[in-house]
Short mmCIF file of C-alpha atoms in Angstrom, two decimals:
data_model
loop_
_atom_site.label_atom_id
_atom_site.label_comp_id
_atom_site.label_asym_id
_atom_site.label_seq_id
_atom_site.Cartn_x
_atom_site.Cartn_y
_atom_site.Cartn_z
CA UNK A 593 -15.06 -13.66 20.87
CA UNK A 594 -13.26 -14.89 18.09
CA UNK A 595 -12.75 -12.56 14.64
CA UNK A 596 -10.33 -12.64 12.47
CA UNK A 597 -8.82 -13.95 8.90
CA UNK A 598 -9.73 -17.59 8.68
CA UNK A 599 -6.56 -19.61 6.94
CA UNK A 600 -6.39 -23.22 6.02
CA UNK A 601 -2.53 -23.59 5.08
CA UNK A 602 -1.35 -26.59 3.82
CA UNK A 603 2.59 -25.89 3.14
CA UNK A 604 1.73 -25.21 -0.27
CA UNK A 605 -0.91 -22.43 -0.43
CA UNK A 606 -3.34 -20.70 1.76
CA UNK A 607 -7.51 -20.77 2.08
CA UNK A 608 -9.35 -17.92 2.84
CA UNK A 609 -12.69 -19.46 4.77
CA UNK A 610 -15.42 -16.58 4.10
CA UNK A 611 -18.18 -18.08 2.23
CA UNK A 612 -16.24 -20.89 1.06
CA UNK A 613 -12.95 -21.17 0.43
CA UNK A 614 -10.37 -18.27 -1.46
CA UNK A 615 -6.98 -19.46 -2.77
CA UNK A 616 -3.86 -17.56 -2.45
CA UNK A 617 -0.38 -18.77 -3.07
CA UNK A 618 2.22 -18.33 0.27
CA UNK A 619 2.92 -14.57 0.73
CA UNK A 620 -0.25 -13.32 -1.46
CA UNK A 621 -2.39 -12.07 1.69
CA UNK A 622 0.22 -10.08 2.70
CA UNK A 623 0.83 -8.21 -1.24
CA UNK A 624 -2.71 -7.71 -1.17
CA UNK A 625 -3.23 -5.91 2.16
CA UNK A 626 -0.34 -3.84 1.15
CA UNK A 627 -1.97 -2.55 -1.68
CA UNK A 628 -3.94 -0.49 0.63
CA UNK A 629 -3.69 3.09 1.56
CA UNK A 630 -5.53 3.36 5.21
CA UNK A 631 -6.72 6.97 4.27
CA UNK A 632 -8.77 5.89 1.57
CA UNK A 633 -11.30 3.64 4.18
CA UNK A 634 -12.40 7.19 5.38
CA UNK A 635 -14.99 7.92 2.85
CA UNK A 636 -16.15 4.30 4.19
CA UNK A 637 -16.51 4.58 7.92
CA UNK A 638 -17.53 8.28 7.36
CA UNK A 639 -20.50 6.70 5.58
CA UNK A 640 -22.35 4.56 7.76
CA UNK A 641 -25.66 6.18 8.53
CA UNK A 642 -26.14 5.45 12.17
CA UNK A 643 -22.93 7.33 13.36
CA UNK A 644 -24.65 9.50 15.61
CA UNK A 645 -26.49 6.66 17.41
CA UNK A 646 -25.53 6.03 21.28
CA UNK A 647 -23.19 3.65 21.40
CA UNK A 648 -24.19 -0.24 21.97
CA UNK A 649 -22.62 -3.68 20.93
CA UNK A 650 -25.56 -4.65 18.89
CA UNK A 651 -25.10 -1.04 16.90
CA UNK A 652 -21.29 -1.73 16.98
CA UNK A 653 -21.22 -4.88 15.18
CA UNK A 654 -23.90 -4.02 12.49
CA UNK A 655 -21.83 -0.87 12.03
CA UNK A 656 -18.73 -3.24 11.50
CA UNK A 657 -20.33 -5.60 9.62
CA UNK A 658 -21.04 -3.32 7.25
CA UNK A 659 -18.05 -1.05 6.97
CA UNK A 660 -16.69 -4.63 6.23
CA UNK A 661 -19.50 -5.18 3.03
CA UNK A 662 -18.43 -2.24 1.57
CA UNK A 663 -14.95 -2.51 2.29
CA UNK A 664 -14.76 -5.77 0.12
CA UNK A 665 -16.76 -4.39 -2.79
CA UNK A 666 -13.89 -1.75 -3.11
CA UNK A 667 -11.06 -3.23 -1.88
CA UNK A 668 -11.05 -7.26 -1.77
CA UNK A 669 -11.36 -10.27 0.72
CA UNK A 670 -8.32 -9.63 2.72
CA UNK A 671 -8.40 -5.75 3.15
CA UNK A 672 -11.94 -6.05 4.40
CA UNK A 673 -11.82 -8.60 6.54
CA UNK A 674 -8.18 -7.53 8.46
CA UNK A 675 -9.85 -4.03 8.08
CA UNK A 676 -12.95 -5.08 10.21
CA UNK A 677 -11.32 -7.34 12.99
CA UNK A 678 -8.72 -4.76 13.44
CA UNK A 679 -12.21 -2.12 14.25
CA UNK A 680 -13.44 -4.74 16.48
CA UNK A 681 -10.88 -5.61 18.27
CA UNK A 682 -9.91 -2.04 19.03
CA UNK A 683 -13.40 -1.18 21.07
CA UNK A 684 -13.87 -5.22 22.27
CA UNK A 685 -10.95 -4.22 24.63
CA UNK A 686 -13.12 -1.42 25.95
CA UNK A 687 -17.08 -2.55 25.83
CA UNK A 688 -16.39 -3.96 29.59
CA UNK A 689 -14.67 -0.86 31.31
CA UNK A 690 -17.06 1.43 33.62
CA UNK A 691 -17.97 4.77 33.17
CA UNK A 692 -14.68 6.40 35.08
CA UNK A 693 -12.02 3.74 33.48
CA UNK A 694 -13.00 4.60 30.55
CA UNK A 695 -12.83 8.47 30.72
CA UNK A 696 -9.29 7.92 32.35
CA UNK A 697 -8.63 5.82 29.63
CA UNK A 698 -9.72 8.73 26.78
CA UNK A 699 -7.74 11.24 28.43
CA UNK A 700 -4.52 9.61 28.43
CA UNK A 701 -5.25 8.52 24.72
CA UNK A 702 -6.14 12.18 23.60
CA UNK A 703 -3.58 13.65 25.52
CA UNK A 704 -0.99 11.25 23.94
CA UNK A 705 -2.27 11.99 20.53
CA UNK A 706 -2.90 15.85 20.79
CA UNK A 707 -1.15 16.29 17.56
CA UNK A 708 -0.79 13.33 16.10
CA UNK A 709 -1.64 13.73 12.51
CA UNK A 710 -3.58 10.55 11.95
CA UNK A 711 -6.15 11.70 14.52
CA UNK A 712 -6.31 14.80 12.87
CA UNK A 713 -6.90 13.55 9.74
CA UNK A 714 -9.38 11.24 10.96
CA UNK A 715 -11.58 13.65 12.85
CA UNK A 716 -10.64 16.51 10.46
CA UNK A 717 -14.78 16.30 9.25
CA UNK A 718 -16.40 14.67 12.80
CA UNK A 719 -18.22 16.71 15.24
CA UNK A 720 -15.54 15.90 17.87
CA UNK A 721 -11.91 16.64 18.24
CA UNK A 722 -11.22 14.11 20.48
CA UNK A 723 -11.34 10.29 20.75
CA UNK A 724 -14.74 8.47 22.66
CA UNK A 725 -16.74 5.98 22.57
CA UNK A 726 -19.98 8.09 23.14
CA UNK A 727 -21.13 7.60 19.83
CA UNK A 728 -21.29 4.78 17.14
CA UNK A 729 -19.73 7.37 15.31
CA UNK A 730 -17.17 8.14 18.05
CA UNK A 731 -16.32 4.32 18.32
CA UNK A 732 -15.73 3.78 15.10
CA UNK A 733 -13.22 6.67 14.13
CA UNK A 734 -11.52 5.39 17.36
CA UNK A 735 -11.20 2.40 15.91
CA UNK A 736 -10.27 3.79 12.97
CA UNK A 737 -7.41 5.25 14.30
CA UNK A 738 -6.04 1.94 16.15
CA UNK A 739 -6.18 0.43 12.45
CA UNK A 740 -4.63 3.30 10.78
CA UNK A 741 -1.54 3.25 13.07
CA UNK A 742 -1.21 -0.74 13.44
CA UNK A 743 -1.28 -0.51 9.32
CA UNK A 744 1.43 2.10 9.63
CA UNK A 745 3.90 -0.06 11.26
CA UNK A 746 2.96 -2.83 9.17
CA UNK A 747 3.17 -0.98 5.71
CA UNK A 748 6.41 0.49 6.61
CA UNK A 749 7.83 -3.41 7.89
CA UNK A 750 6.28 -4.54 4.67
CA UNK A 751 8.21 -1.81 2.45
CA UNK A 752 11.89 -2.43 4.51
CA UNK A 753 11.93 -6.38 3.76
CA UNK A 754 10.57 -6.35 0.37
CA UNK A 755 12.11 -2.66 -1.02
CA UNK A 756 15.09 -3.09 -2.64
CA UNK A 757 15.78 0.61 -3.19
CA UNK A 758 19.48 1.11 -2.97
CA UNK A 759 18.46 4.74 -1.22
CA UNK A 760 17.02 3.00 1.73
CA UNK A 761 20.07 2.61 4.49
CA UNK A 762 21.29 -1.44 4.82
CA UNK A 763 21.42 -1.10 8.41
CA UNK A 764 17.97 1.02 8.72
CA UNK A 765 16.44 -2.17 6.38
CA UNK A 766 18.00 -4.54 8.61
CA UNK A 767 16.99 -3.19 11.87
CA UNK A 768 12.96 -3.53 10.74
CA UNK A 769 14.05 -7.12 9.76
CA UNK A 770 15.87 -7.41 13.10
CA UNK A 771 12.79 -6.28 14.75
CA UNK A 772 10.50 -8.53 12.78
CA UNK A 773 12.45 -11.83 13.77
CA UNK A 774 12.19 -11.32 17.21
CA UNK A 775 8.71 -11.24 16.84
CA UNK A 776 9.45 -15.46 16.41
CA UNK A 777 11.69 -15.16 19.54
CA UNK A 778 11.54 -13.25 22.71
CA UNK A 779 8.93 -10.35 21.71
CA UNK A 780 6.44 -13.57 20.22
CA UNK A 781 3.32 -12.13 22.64
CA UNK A 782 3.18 -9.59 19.63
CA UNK A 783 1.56 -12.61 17.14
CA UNK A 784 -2.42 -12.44 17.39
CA UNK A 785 -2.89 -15.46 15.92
CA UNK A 786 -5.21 -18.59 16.88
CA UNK A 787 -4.76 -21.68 15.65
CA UNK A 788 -7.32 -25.06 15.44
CA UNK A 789 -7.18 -28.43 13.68
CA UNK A 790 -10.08 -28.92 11.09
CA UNK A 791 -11.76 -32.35 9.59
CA UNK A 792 -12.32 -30.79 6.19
CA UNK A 793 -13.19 -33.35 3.65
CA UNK A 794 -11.78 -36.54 5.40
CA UNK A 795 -8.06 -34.95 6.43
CA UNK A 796 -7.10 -32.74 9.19
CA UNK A 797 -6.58 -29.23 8.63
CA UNK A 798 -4.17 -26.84 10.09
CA UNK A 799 -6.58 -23.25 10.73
CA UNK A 800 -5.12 -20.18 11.57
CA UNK A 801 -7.14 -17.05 12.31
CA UNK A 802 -5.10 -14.22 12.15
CA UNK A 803 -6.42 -10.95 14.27
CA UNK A 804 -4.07 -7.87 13.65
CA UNK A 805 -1.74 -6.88 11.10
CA UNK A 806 1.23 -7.49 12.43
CA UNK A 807 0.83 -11.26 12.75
CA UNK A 808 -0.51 -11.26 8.75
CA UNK A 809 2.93 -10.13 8.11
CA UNK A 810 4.81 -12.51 10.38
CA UNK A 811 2.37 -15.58 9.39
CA UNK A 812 3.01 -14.92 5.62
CA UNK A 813 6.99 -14.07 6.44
CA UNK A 814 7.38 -17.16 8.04
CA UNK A 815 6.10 -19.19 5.04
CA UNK A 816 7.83 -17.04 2.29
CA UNK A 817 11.46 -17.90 3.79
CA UNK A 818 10.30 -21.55 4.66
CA UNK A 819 9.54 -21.81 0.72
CA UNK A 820 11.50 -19.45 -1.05
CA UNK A 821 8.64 -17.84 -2.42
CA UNK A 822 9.21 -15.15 -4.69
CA UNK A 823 7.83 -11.70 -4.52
CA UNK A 824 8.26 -9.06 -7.24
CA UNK A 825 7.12 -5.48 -7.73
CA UNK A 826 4.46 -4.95 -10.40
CA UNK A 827 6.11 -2.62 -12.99
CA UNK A 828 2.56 -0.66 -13.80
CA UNK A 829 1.38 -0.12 -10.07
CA UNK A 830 4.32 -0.12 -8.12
CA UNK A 831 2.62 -2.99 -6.01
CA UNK A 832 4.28 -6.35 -4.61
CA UNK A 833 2.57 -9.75 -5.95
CA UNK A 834 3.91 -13.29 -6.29
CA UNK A 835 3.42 -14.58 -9.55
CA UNK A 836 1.01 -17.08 -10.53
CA UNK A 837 3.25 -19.31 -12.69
CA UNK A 838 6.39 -17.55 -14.44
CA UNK A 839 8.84 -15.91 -12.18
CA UNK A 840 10.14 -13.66 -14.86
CA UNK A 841 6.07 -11.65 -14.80
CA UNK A 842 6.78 -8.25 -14.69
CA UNK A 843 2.94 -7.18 -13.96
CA UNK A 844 0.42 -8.33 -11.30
CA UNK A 845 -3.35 -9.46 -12.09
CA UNK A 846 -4.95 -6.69 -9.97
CA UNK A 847 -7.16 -4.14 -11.85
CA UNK A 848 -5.11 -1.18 -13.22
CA UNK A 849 -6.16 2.17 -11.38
CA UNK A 850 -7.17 4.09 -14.75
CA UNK A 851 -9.00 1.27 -16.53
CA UNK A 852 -10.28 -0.93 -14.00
CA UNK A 853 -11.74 -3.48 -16.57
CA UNK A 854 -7.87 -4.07 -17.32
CA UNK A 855 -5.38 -5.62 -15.34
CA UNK A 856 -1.82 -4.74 -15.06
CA UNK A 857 -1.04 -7.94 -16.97
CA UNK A 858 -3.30 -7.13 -19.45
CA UNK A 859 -2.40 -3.21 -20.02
CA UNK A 860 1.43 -3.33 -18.98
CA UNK A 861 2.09 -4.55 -23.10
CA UNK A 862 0.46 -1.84 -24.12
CA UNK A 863 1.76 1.08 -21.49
CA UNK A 864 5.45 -0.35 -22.26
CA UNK A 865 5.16 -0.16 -26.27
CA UNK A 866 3.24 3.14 -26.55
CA UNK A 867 6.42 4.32 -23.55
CA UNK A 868 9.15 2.92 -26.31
CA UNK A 869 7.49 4.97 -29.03
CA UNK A 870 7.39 8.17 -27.21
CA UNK A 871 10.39 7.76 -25.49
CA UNK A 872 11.87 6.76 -29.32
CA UNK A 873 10.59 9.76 -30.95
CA UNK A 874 12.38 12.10 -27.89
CA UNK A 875 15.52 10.57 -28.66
CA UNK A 876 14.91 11.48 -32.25
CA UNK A 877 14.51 14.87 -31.78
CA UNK A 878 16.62 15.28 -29.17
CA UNK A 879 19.60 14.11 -31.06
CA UNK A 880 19.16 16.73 -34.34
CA UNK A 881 18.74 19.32 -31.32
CA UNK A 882 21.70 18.40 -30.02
CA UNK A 883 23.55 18.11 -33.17
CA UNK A 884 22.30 21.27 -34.18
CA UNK A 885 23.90 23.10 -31.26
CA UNK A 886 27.05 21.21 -31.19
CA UNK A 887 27.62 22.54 -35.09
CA UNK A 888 27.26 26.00 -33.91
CA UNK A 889 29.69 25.50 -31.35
CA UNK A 890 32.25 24.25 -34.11
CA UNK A 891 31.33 27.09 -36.13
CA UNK A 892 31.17 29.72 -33.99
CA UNK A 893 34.40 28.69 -31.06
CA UNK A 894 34.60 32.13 -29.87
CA UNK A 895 31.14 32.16 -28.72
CA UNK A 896 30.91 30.71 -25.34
CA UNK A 897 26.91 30.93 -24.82
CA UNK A 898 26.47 28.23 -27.62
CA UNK A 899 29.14 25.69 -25.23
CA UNK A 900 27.28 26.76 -22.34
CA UNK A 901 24.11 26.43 -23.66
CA UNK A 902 25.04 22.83 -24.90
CA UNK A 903 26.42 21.91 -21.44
CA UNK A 904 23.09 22.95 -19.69
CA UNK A 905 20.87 21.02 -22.95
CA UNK A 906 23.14 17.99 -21.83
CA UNK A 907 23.00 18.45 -18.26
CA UNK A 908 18.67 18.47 -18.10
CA UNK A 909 18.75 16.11 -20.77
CA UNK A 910 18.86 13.22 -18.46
CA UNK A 911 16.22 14.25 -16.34
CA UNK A 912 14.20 15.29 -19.22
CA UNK A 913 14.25 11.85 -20.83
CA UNK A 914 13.00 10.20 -17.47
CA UNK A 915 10.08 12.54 -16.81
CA UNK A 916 9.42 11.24 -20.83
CA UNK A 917 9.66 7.66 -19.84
CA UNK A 918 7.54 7.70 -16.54
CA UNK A 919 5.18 10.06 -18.42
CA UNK A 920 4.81 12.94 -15.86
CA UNK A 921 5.73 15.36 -18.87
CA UNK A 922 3.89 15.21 -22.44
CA UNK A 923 5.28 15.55 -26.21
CA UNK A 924 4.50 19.50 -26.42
CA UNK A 925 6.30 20.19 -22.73
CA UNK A 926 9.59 18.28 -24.11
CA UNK A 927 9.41 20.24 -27.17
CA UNK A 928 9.30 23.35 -25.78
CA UNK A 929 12.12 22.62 -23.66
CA UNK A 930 13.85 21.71 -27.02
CA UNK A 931 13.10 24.57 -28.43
CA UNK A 932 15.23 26.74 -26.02
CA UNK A 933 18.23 25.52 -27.28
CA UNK A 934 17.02 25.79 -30.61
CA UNK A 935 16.51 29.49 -31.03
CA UNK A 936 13.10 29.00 -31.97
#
């Protein structure tokens, strides 16, 4: 059976087939399904009502259908529908087994993954401490669990190529990349991905269906070198996009996590002005602070605690004006810092 993400790329952009047709430009799917953090689809699969049903294909796929409805209300097109195939494909590979394969099979999984931390996270509030398929329930936290580590590797490929952190190691960055290309070479059984040729509208259509998230990665890699296509880190949320139409954007068009009627684009004006003005009116105060203490020093030379106290006020001063800017510390904390070099 075929599941997947349906793509109709045409050298330019890609299609998203699921109830008509989605644009994205080239290297899009993959920033969106890297928005994603896989522990917050728990709530979701934890939240189908039929969990403790037996388990059966029929329950299965209604259970996956709509994990995958409620998985694009929250999260978009492309999260939900990798999201899903990645579920299904997971127990597909087992639906066939008998009774005593299949208990084998658990054994070996949950003896491999006796403290793995993604199972315990996963069945930290199920019934079960170990990995079946008795269940609906049991099937899909299974599956859940296949997705979660697949995502893993493909967040943390994602992160190497695109990150350029100078604290990440060159060679460490260019092994993942290293790794990724021979994904196009010897190690290409790792690519899930189908591929048809479509009449749509009069002209033939290339169709990809893409079924795990490695191959999203190496699909959408592929046609981001072929095309130079540029992908930049939103400077709100911290996520990767390609810009629509200027290169220089500094902010995606995704909702912004506090005001989710706003997007990035739409907020990041405001966020970086009301930044300038606080960080303005530290620099302000910090700066008759400072010259206050560096007068008593001049003043006073024989007293050593005011030239070590300016030293240290210098020293955090750095740090202080950087928890200011990213806004982890509020006017009245940096004032009372202030103030202890102030004798207040």
């Amino acid at each position: 059976m075929e599941i997947g993400l349906y793509v109709y790329y045409d050298g330019k952009k890609n299609n998203v087939f699921q109830k008509g047709l989605t644009e994205y430009k080239i290297g899009a799917l993959a920033c969106e399904y890297a928005r994603l953090r896989s522990a917050d689809l728990r709530e979701i699969i934890y939240s189908y009502t039929h969990r403790n049903e037996k388990f059966s294909k029929d329950i299965f796929a209604d259970a996956i259908d709509c994990i995958r409805i409620e998985t694009e209300r929250k999260f978009g097109l492309v999260i939900s529908i990798m999201f899903a195939t990645e579920l299904f494909q997971a127990i597909y590979e087992l639906v066939d087994k008998s009774k005593e394969e299949l208990d084998k099979y658990f054994f070996a999984i949950n003896k491999e993954a006796k403290n793995d931390q993604i199972k315990t996270y996963i069945l930290e509030n199920s019934q079960t401490k170990k990995f079946s398929i008795d269940t609906v329930g049991n099937a899909i936290d299974y599956a859940y669990y296949i997705f979660a580590t697949n995502y893993a590797i493909f967040k943390i490929c994602f992160n190497r190529i695109f990150n350029d952190d100078s604290c990440i190691e060159q060679e460490q960055k260019d092994n993942y990349v290293d790794m990724l290309l021979s994904f196009y070479g010897e190690n290409f059984n790792i690519q899930k991905i189908d591929y048809k040729i479509m009449n749509i509208e009069g002209k033939f259509a290339s169709i990809y269906t893409i079924q795990n998230s490695a191959s999203l990665l190496l699909f959408e890699l592929a046609h981001i070198i072929e095309t130079d296509t540029i992908v930049k880190k939103c400077e709100i949320c911290k996520n990767y996009f390609v810009p629509k139409n200027r290169s220089d954007t500094l902010y995606c068009d995704y909702p912004y996590h506090k005001y989710q009627s706003k997007t990035c684009k739409q907020i990041g004006p405001l966020l970086k002005r009301a930044k300038k003005e606080k960080t303005d009116i530290f620099t302000k105060e910090y700066r008759k602070a400072y010259m206050r203490l560096k007068m008593k020093t001049v003043r006073n030379p024989n007293r050593s605690d005011y030239s070590e106290q300016l030293k240290q006020m210098v020293d955090e001063a750095k740090e202080i004006r950087k928890k200011v800017e990213s806004q982890e510390i509020d006017e009245q904390e940096w004032k009372t810092w202030l103030d202890k070099f102030s004798g207040h």
